[in-house]
């Protein structure tokens, strides 16, 4: 059973400056919830009960967000704002939250290694990146956990992108299996030079990993950008234990990027019963006026 999740959220967020000078990018709201809350809700839906945030300097607001806030709760109770009170209090009941610090942002592999004191070598865990935002009702992580429990293999999420974008990501070479959308990953490479990519399937920020991954990360030297890359550790792992790739079939946005953040916000606002009709009416009017 997979009961733990590790959420590395210690990155600097340089693509979203100046907003992220003081505020963690994972705390930027998509409509009215911080991006990290959608992810915690997503893993809770997949059966996770215990979440470890791998945080860094200036990121402690995330721990506060999932804690009780007694003065606010008392004020809401006194005003009879029961709905808001339930929203605020419910946050501390979603999962058991823990945090560990990554003292220096030495790479995603290094961030995941900080969980080694919390997850045993013979335990499996879900790992989700704070700025990879999946459709909020998605059951994709549940399906990754199911694939892991069925096969006993590490499972990574893959997404198809146009050829000219592959060099921005970690890319995977794959072989088909007898299941639709499920692959055997034979090889991975972080940000391949244009023209050398193994496929146009890139790795996105959802993983179900066995605790044995920590050993592979410890043996991984700094790679691209001088950072300890999870892709390099998984590449070493793939040589010894087959890795499964599941192709993403739900909307995904990179909310650490300004355009992706805007797209996620607009899509979610448009989908909401309380906001969607008014928001779309305004947007259509604005577009009609500005497109001539
Ligand atoms: P990114 O590549 O998005 O890096 O990291 P970043 O520093 O957060 O953002 P930019 O590119 O400067 O804007 C992918 C994920 O890995 C985490 C980040 O928090 C993000 O969720 N990460 C990355 C760490 O936790 N520690 C690291 O050392 C690097």
PDB file of C-alpha atoms in Angstrom, residues 137-270:
ATOM      1  CA  UNK A 137     -10.577  16.079 -10.516  1.00  0.00           C
ATOM      2  CA  UNK A 138      -7.941  13.876 -12.140  1.00  0.00           C
ATOM      3  CA  UNK A 139      -7.492  10.303 -10.906  1.00  0.00           C
ATOM      4  CA  UNK A 140      -4.140   9.979 -12.674  1.00  0.00           C
ATOM      5  CA  UNK A 141      -2.092   9.511  -9.487  1.00  0.00           C
ATOM      6  CA  UNK A 142      -4.578   6.848  -8.342  1.00  0.00           C
ATOM      7  CA  UNK A 143      -3.966   5.009 -11.620  1.00  0.00           C
ATOM      8  CA  UNK A 144      -0.179   5.340 -11.166  1.00  0.00           C
ATOM      9  CA  UNK A 145      -0.486   3.821  -7.681  1.00  0.00           C
ATOM     10  CA  UNK A 146      -2.643   1.023  -9.129  1.00  0.00           C
ATOM     11  CA  UNK A 147       0.016   0.321 -11.813  1.00  0.00           C
ATOM     12  CA  UNK A 148       2.720   0.254  -9.133  1.00  0.00           C
ATOM     13  CA  UNK A 149       0.747  -2.132  -6.924  1.00  0.00           C
ATOM     14  CA  UNK A 150      -0.060  -4.377  -9.892  1.00  0.00           C
ATOM     15  CA  UNK A 151       3.497  -4.556 -11.290  1.00  0.00           C
ATOM     16  CA  UNK A 152       5.705  -3.846  -8.253  1.00  0.00           C
ATOM     17  CA  UNK A 153       7.645  -1.443 -10.527  1.00  0.00           C
ATOM     18  CA  UNK A 154       8.515   2.252 -10.234  1.00  0.00           C
ATOM     19  CA  UNK A 155       5.985   4.279 -12.263  1.00  0.00           C
ATOM     20  CA  UNK A 156       6.599   7.641 -13.919  1.00  0.00           C
ATOM     21  CA  UNK A 157       4.211   9.973 -15.756  1.00  0.00           C
ATOM     22  CA  UNK A 158       4.916  10.706 -19.418  1.00  0.00           C
ATOM     23  CA  UNK A 159       3.484  13.355 -21.702  1.00  0.00           C
ATOM     24  CA  UNK A 160       3.734  13.798 -25.467  1.00  0.00           C
ATOM     25  CA  UNK A 161       5.075  17.195 -26.613  1.00  0.00           C
ATOM     26  CA  UNK A 162       6.052  18.591 -30.044  1.00  0.00           C
ATOM     27  CA  UNK A 163       9.596  17.705 -31.207  1.00  0.00           C
ATOM     28  CA  UNK A 164      10.929  21.234 -30.740  1.00  0.00           C
ATOM     29  CA  UNK A 165      10.034  21.251 -27.019  1.00  0.00           C
ATOM     30  CA  UNK A 166      11.625  17.959 -25.940  1.00  0.00           C
ATOM     31  CA  UNK A 167      15.014  19.571 -25.192  1.00  0.00           C
ATOM     32  CA  UNK A 168      13.411  21.536 -22.329  1.00  0.00           C
ATOM     33  CA  UNK A 169      12.568  18.402 -20.325  1.00  0.00           C
ATOM     34  CA  UNK A 170      13.699  14.925 -19.315  1.00  0.00           C
ATOM     35  CA  UNK A 171      12.781  12.592 -22.190  1.00  0.00           C
ATOM     36  CA  UNK A 172      12.151   8.828 -22.221  1.00  0.00           C
ATOM     37  CA  UNK A 173      12.703   6.005 -24.723  1.00  0.00           C
ATOM     38  CA  UNK A 174       9.888   3.460 -24.356  1.00  0.00           C
ATOM     39  CA  UNK A 175       8.579   0.101 -25.540  1.00  0.00           C
ATOM     40  CA  UNK A 176       4.843  -0.646 -25.666  1.00  0.00           C
ATOM     41  CA  UNK A 177       3.161  -3.081 -23.262  1.00  0.00           C
ATOM     42  CA  UNK A 178      -0.146  -4.875 -23.846  1.00  0.00           C
ATOM     43  CA  UNK A 179      -1.923  -2.076 -21.956  1.00  0.00           C
ATOM     44  CA  UNK A 180      -3.019   1.097 -23.684  1.00  0.00           C
ATOM     45  CA  UNK A 181      -1.024   4.140 -22.506  1.00  0.00           C
ATOM     46  CA  UNK A 182       1.359   1.980 -20.415  1.00  0.00           C
ATOM     47  CA  UNK A 183       5.003   1.616 -21.503  1.00  0.00           C
ATOM     48  CA  UNK A 184       8.279   0.039 -20.424  1.00  0.00           C
ATOM     49  CA  UNK A 185      10.821   2.837 -20.056  1.00  0.00           C
ATOM     50  CA  UNK A 186      14.175   1.710 -21.433  1.00  0.00           C
ATOM     51  CA  UNK A 187      16.182   4.902 -21.266  1.00  0.00           C
ATOM     52  CA  UNK A 188      15.917   8.489 -19.977  1.00  0.00           C
ATOM     53  CA  UNK A 189      17.887  11.616 -20.652  1.00  0.00           C
ATOM     54  CA  UNK A 190      17.635  15.053 -19.012  1.00  0.00           C
ATOM     55  CA  UNK A 191      17.200  17.947 -21.482  1.00  0.00           C
ATOM     56  CA  UNK A 192      18.572  16.129 -24.558  1.00  0.00           C
ATOM     57  CA  UNK A 193      20.377  18.267 -27.128  1.00  0.00           C
ATOM     58  CA  UNK A 194      18.026  19.040 -30.060  1.00  0.00           C
ATOM     59  CA  UNK A 195      18.071  16.149 -32.545  1.00  0.00           C
ATOM     60  CA  UNK A 196      19.245  13.565 -29.977  1.00  0.00           C
ATOM     61  CA  UNK A 197      15.943  13.002 -28.163  1.00  0.00           C
ATOM     62  CA  UNK A 198      14.924   9.371 -27.638  1.00  0.00           C
ATOM     63  CA  UNK A 199      11.207  10.173 -28.277  1.00  0.00           C
ATOM     64  CA  UNK A 200       8.784  13.021 -27.758  1.00  0.00           C
ATOM     65  CA  UNK A 201       7.561  11.590 -24.489  1.00  0.00           C
ATOM     66  CA  UNK A 202       8.730  13.776 -21.645  1.00  0.00           C
ATOM     67  CA  UNK A 203       8.663  13.085 -17.926  1.00  0.00           C
ATOM     68  CA  UNK A 204       6.225  15.180 -15.933  1.00  0.00           C
ATOM     69  CA  UNK A 205       6.165  15.668 -12.194  1.00  0.00           C
ATOM     70  CA  UNK A 206       4.339  12.594 -10.918  1.00  0.00           C
ATOM     71  CA  UNK A 207       6.204   9.478  -9.762  1.00  0.00           C
ATOM     72  CA  UNK A 208       5.522   6.380  -7.666  1.00  0.00           C
ATOM     73  CA  UNK A 209       8.906   5.251  -6.436  1.00  0.00           C
ATOM     74  CA  UNK A 210      10.274   2.502  -4.187  1.00  0.00           C
ATOM     75  CA  UNK A 211      12.518   3.582  -1.296  1.00  0.00           C
ATOM     76  CA  UNK A 212      15.414   1.888  -3.134  1.00  0.00           C
ATOM     77  CA  UNK A 213      15.565   5.069  -5.265  1.00  0.00           C
ATOM     78  CA  UNK A 214      17.477   6.786  -2.434  1.00  0.00           C
ATOM     79  CA  UNK A 215      20.468   4.497  -3.002  1.00  0.00           C
ATOM     80  CA  UNK A 216      20.503   5.375  -6.710  1.00  0.00           C
ATOM     81  CA  UNK A 217      20.314   9.110  -5.914  1.00  0.00           C
ATOM     82  CA  UNK A 218      23.213   8.821  -3.437  1.00  0.00           C
ATOM     83  CA  UNK A 219      25.313   7.319  -6.256  1.00  0.00           C
ATOM     84  CA  UNK A 220      24.289  10.021  -8.768  1.00  0.00           C
ATOM     85  CA  UNK A 221      26.874  12.743  -9.439  1.00  0.00           C
ATOM     86  CA  UNK A 222      25.749  16.287 -10.365  1.00  0.00           C
ATOM     87  CA  UNK A 223      24.505  16.330 -13.968  1.00  0.00           C
ATOM     88  CA  UNK A 224      22.858  18.985 -16.169  1.00  0.00           C
ATOM     89  CA  UNK A 225      23.206  22.462 -14.643  1.00  0.00           C
ATOM     90  CA  UNK A 226      25.464  21.058 -11.894  1.00  0.00           C
ATOM     91  CA  UNK A 227      22.307  19.675 -10.178  1.00  0.00           C
ATOM     92  CA  UNK A 228      21.653  16.174  -8.868  1.00  0.00           C
ATOM     93  CA  UNK A 229      18.998  15.098 -11.345  1.00  0.00           C
ATOM     94  CA  UNK A 230      16.286  12.557 -10.553  1.00  0.00           C
ATOM     95  CA  UNK A 231      16.358  11.601 -14.247  1.00  0.00           C
ATOM     96  CA  UNK A 232      19.975  10.403 -13.908  1.00  0.00           C
ATOM     97  CA  UNK A 233      19.128   8.350 -10.803  1.00  0.00           C
ATOM     98  CA  UNK A 234      16.094   6.810 -12.560  1.00  0.00           C
ATOM     99  CA  UNK A 235      18.242   6.050 -15.596  1.00  0.00           C
ATOM    100  CA  UNK A 236      20.599   4.018 -13.353  1.00  0.00           C
ATOM    101  CA  UNK A 237      17.574   2.363 -11.736  1.00  0.00           C
ATOM    102  CA  UNK A 238      16.022   1.456 -15.123  1.00  0.00           C
ATOM    103  CA  UNK A 239      19.160  -0.557 -15.961  1.00  0.00           C
ATOM    104  CA  UNK A 240      18.422  -2.834 -12.980  1.00  0.00           C
ATOM    105  CA  UNK A 241      14.679  -2.689 -12.349  1.00  0.00           C
ATOM    106  CA  UNK A 242      12.234  -2.040 -15.195  1.00  0.00           C
ATOM    107  CA  UNK A 243      10.338   1.250 -14.923  1.00  0.00           C
ATOM    108  CA  UNK A 244       6.756   1.705 -16.111  1.00  0.00           C
ATOM    109  CA  UNK A 245       5.670   4.900 -17.897  1.00  0.00           C
ATOM    110  CA  UNK A 246       2.003   5.947 -17.889  1.00  0.00           C
ATOM    111  CA  UNK A 247       0.983   8.429 -20.549  1.00  0.00           C
ATOM    112  CA  UNK A 248      -0.895  11.444 -19.237  1.00  0.00           C
ATOM    113  CA  UNK A 249      -4.462  11.688 -20.526  1.00  0.00           C
ATOM    114  CA  UNK A 250      -5.639  14.674 -18.469  1.00  0.00           C
ATOM    115  CA  UNK A 251      -4.961  18.421 -18.759  1.00  0.00           C
ATOM    116  CA  UNK A 252      -1.622  19.454 -17.290  1.00  0.00           C
ATOM    117  CA  UNK A 253      -0.176  22.934 -16.766  1.00  0.00           C
ATOM    118  CA  UNK A 254       3.216  24.132 -15.574  1.00  0.00           C
ATOM    119  CA  UNK A 255       2.111  26.658 -12.965  1.00  0.00           C
ATOM    120  CA  UNK A 256       5.755  27.600 -12.304  1.00  0.00           C
ATOM    121  CA  UNK A 257       5.679  29.277 -15.716  1.00  0.00           C
ATOM    122  CA  UNK A 258       3.663  32.483 -16.249  1.00  0.00           C
ATOM    123  CA  UNK A 259       1.805  31.263 -19.337  1.00  0.00           C
ATOM    124  CA  UNK A 260       0.982  27.861 -17.813  1.00  0.00           C
ATOM    125  CA  UNK A 261      -0.195  29.562 -14.624  1.00  0.00           C
ATOM    126  CA  UNK A 262      -2.544  31.832 -16.577  1.00  0.00           C
ATOM    127  CA  UNK A 263      -3.897  28.895 -18.603  1.00  0.00           C
ATOM    128  CA  UNK A 264      -4.596  26.857 -15.442  1.00  0.00           C
ATOM    129  CA  UNK A 265      -6.300  29.848 -13.812  1.00  0.00           C
ATOM    130  CA  UNK A 266      -8.509  30.607 -16.824  1.00  0.00           C
ATOM    131  CA  UNK A 267      -9.495  26.960 -17.308  1.00  0.00           C
ATOM    132  CA  UNK A 268     -10.391  26.485 -13.663  1.00  0.00           C
ATOM    133  CA  UNK A 269     -12.314  29.755 -13.447  1.00  0.00           C
ATOM    134  CA  UNK A 270     -14.250  28.813 -16.602  1.00  0.00           C
TER     135      UNK A 270
END
